[in-house]
CSV table of C-alpha atoms in Angstrom, one decimal:
chain,number,residue,atom,x,y,z
A,1005,UNK,CA,19.6,-59.5,20.9
A,1006,UNK,CA,21.3,-56.1,22.2
A,1007,UNK,CA,22.8,-56.5,25.7
A,1008,UNK,CA,22.6,-52.8,26.0
A,1009,UNK,CA,20.9,-50.0,24.3
A,1010,UNK,CA,24.1,-48.1,22.9
A,1011,UNK,CA,23.6,-49.1,19.3
A,1012,UNK,CA,20.1,-48.5,19.2
A,1013,UNK,CA,20.5,-45.0,17.7
A,1014,UNK,CA,23.1,-46.1,15.0
A,1015,UNK,CA,21.2,-45.8,11.8
A,1016,UNK,CA,22.3,-47.0,8.5
A,1017,UNK,CA,21.6,-45.2,5.2
A,1018,UNK,CA,19.2,-46.9,2.7
A,1019,UNK,CA,20.2,-46.9,-1.0
A,1020,UNK,CA,17.0,-45.8,-2.7
A,1021,UNK,CA,18.6,-46.0,-5.9
A,1022,UNK,CA,19.3,-49.8,-5.6
A,1023,UNK,CA,16.6,-51.1,-3.2
A,1024,UNK,CA,17.1,-54.7,-2.0
A,1025,UNK,CA,14.6,-57.4,-3.0
A,1026,UNK,CA,11.6,-58.1,-0.9
A,1027,UNK,CA,12.0,-61.2,1.2
A,1028,UNK,CA,10.5,-64.3,-0.6
A,1029,UNK,CA,7.1,-65.6,0.3
A,1030,UNK,CA,6.6,-68.5,2.5
A,1031,UNK,CA,4.9,-71.3,0.9
A,1032,UNK,CA,1.7,-72.0,2.4
A,1033,UNK,CA,0.6,-75.7,1.9
A,1034,UNK,CA,-2.3,-76.0,4.3
A,1035,UNK,CA,-6.0,-76.0,3.4
A,1036,UNK,CA,-7.6,-72.7,5.0
A,1037,UNK,CA,-10.5,-73.8,7.0
A,1038,UNK,CA,-12.3,-73.5,10.3
A,1039,UNK,CA,-12.9,-77.1,11.6
A,1040,UNK,CA,-15.8,-77.2,13.9
A,1041,UNK,CA,-18.2,-80.1,14.6
A,1042,UNK,CA,-21.4,-78.2,14.4
A,1043,UNK,CA,-25.0,-79.6,13.7
A,1044,UNK,CA,-26.4,-77.1,11.2
A,1045,UNK,CA,-29.8,-78.5,11.7
A,1046,UNK,CA,-29.7,-77.5,15.3
A,1047,UNK,CA,-31.1,-74.1,15.8
A,1048,UNK,CA,-29.1,-73.0,18.8
A,1049,UNK,CA,-26.4,-70.3,19.1
A,1050,UNK,CA,-23.6,-72.6,18.6
A,1051,UNK,CA,-21.4,-70.1,16.8
A,1052,UNK,CA,-22.1,-67.7,19.6
A,1053,UNK,CA,-21.2,-70.2,22.2
A,1054,UNK,CA,-17.8,-70.8,20.5
A,1055,UNK,CA,-16.6,-67.3,21.2
A,1056,UNK,CA,-18.7,-66.5,24.2
A,1057,UNK,CA,-18.3,-69.5,26.7
A,1058,UNK,CA,-20.2,-69.7,29.9
A,1059,UNK,CA,-17.0,-68.5,32.0
A,1060,UNK,CA,-16.5,-65.4,29.9
A,1061,UNK,CA,-20.5,-64.5,30.2
A,1062,UNK,CA,-20.6,-64.9,33.8
A,1063,UNK,CA,-17.5,-62.6,34.1
A,1064,UNK,CA,-19.1,-60.0,32.0
A,1065,UNK,CA,-22.4,-60.3,34.0
A,1066,UNK,CA,-20.4,-59.9,37.2
A,1067,UNK,CA,-18.6,-56.9,36.1
A,1068,UNK,CA,-21.5,-55.3,34.6
A,1069,UNK,CA,-23.6,-55.7,37.8
A,1070,UNK,CA,-20.7,-54.7,40.1
A,1071,UNK,CA,-20.0,-51.6,38.0
A,1072,UNK,CA,-23.9,-50.8,37.9
A,1073,UNK,CA,-24.1,-51.2,41.9
A,1074,UNK,CA,-21.0,-49.0,42.3
A,1075,UNK,CA,-22.4,-46.4,40.1
A,1076,UNK,CA,-25.9,-46.3,41.7
A,1077,UNK,CA,-24.2,-46.4,45.2
A,1078,UNK,CA,-22.0,-43.3,44.3
A,1079,UNK,CA,-24.0,-41.3,42.5
A,1080,UNK,CA,-26.9,-38.7,43.3
A,1081,UNK,CA,-29.9,-40.0,41.7
A,1082,UNK,CA,-33.5,-38.8,42.1
A,1083,UNK,CA,-35.6,-41.1,44.2
A,1084,UNK,CA,-37.9,-42.2,41.1
A,1085,UNK,CA,-34.9,-42.8,39.0
A,1086,UNK,CA,-35.1,-45.9,36.6
A,1087,UNK,CA,-31.4,-46.7,37.2
A,1088,UNK,CA,-32.1,-46.7,40.9
A,1089,UNK,CA,-34.8,-49.5,40.2
A,1090,UNK,CA,-32.3,-51.3,38.1
A,1091,UNK,CA,-32.4,-55.1,38.7
A,1092,UNK,CA,-29.1,-57.3,38.4
A,1093,UNK,CA,-28.6,-58.6,34.7
A,1094,UNK,CA,-28.6,-62.4,34.2
A,1095,UNK,CA,-26.5,-64.4,31.8
A,1096,UNK,CA,-29.4,-64.9,29.5
A,1097,UNK,CA,-30.0,-61.0,29.4
A,1098,UNK,CA,-26.3,-60.3,28.7
A,1099,UNK,CA,-26.2,-63.1,26.0
A,1100,UNK,CA,-29.5,-61.5,24.1
A,1101,UNK,CA,-27.7,-57.9,24.4
A,1102,UNK,CA,-24.5,-59.2,22.8
A,1103,UNK,CA,-26.5,-60.9,20.2
A,1104,UNK,CA,-28.5,-57.9,19.5
A,1105,UNK,CA,-25.3,-55.9,19.1
A,1106,UNK,CA,-23.8,-58.3,16.5
A,1107,UNK,CA,-27.3,-58.2,14.7
A,1108,UNK,CA,-27.2,-54.4,14.8
A,1109,UNK,CA,-23.9,-54.7,12.7
A,1110,UNK,CA,-25.7,-56.2,9.9
A,1111,UNK,CA,-28.8,-54.0,9.8
A,1112,UNK,CA,-27.8,-50.4,9.2
A,1113,UNK,CA,-29.8,-47.7,11.2
A,1114,UNK,CA,-28.7,-44.2,12.2
A,1115,UNK,CA,-28.6,-45.1,15.9
A,1116,UNK,CA,-29.7,-47.9,18.1
A,1117,UNK,CA,-33.0,-46.5,19.1
A,1118,UNK,CA,-34.2,-47.0,15.6
A,1119,UNK,CA,-34.1,-50.8,15.8
A,1120,UNK,CA,-37.0,-50.4,18.2
A,1121,UNK,CA,-39.2,-48.2,15.7
A,1122,UNK,CA,-42.8,-49.2,15.4
A,1123,UNK,CA,-43.1,-47.7,11.8
A,1124,UNK,CA,-43.5,-50.3,9.2
A,1125,UNK,CA,-41.0,-48.7,6.9
A,1126,UNK,CA,-38.2,-48.7,9.5
A,1127,UNK,CA,-38.9,-51.5,11.9
A,1128,UNK,CA,-36.7,-54.3,12.3
A,1129,UNK,CA,-38.6,-57.4,13.1
A,1130,UNK,CA,-36.1,-59.4,15.4
A,1131,UNK,CA,-36.0,-56.4,17.7
A,1132,UNK,CA,-39.6,-55.2,17.4
A,1133,UNK,CA,-40.9,-58.8,17.8
A,1134,UNK,CA,-39.1,-59.3,21.1
A,1135,UNK,CA,-40.6,-55.9,22.5
A,1136,UNK,CA,-42.1,-57.9,25.6
A,1137,UNK,CA,-38.7,-59.2,26.6
A,1138,UNK,CA,-36.4,-56.8,25.4
A,1139,UNK,CA,-37.4,-53.1,25.3
A,1140,UNK,CA,-35.3,-50.2,24.3
A,1141,UNK,CA,-35.2,-49.0,28.0
A,1142,UNK,CA,-33.8,-52.6,29.0
A,1143,UNK,CA,-31.2,-52.4,26.3
A,1144,UNK,CA,-30.3,-48.9,27.2
A,1145,UNK,CA,-29.9,-49.8,30.9
A,1146,UNK,CA,-27.4,-52.6,30.0
A,1147,UNK,CA,-25.8,-50.4,27.4
A,1148,UNK,CA,-25.1,-47.8,30.2
A,1149,UNK,CA,-23.2,-50.0,32.3
A,1150,UNK,CA,-21.5,-52.7,29.9
A,1151,UNK,CA,-18.8,-50.5,28.5
């Protein structure tokens, strides 16, 4: 390690006519695998829970709601604005939002509004069948403040 930076700009010439050999590869002897104790017959979101534990979800919920409150407080919004009527999001709603975003990566659409299409040829059942719980307006509300 350099004690001072005086030697930093001393470049050495590289001989391109006689390049040095690449360093040897390291011998990899392990068996590549992910070792998780998961019951595949269980229908819960076990893989989701591995990456998004309760602490992380609670932090996302708190920060999202705090950002939305600050935005609403500091913005001039019309009295009948949907944003003004926004309810704080719960952990379950944020979990569904993240899950829908992951699913959107598997199903290609021009933009996220198309996932809620009612047309038979372009509808996405997992989004459309959950219309009662998660409308496009609900999704857009979370999308606006979760960035």
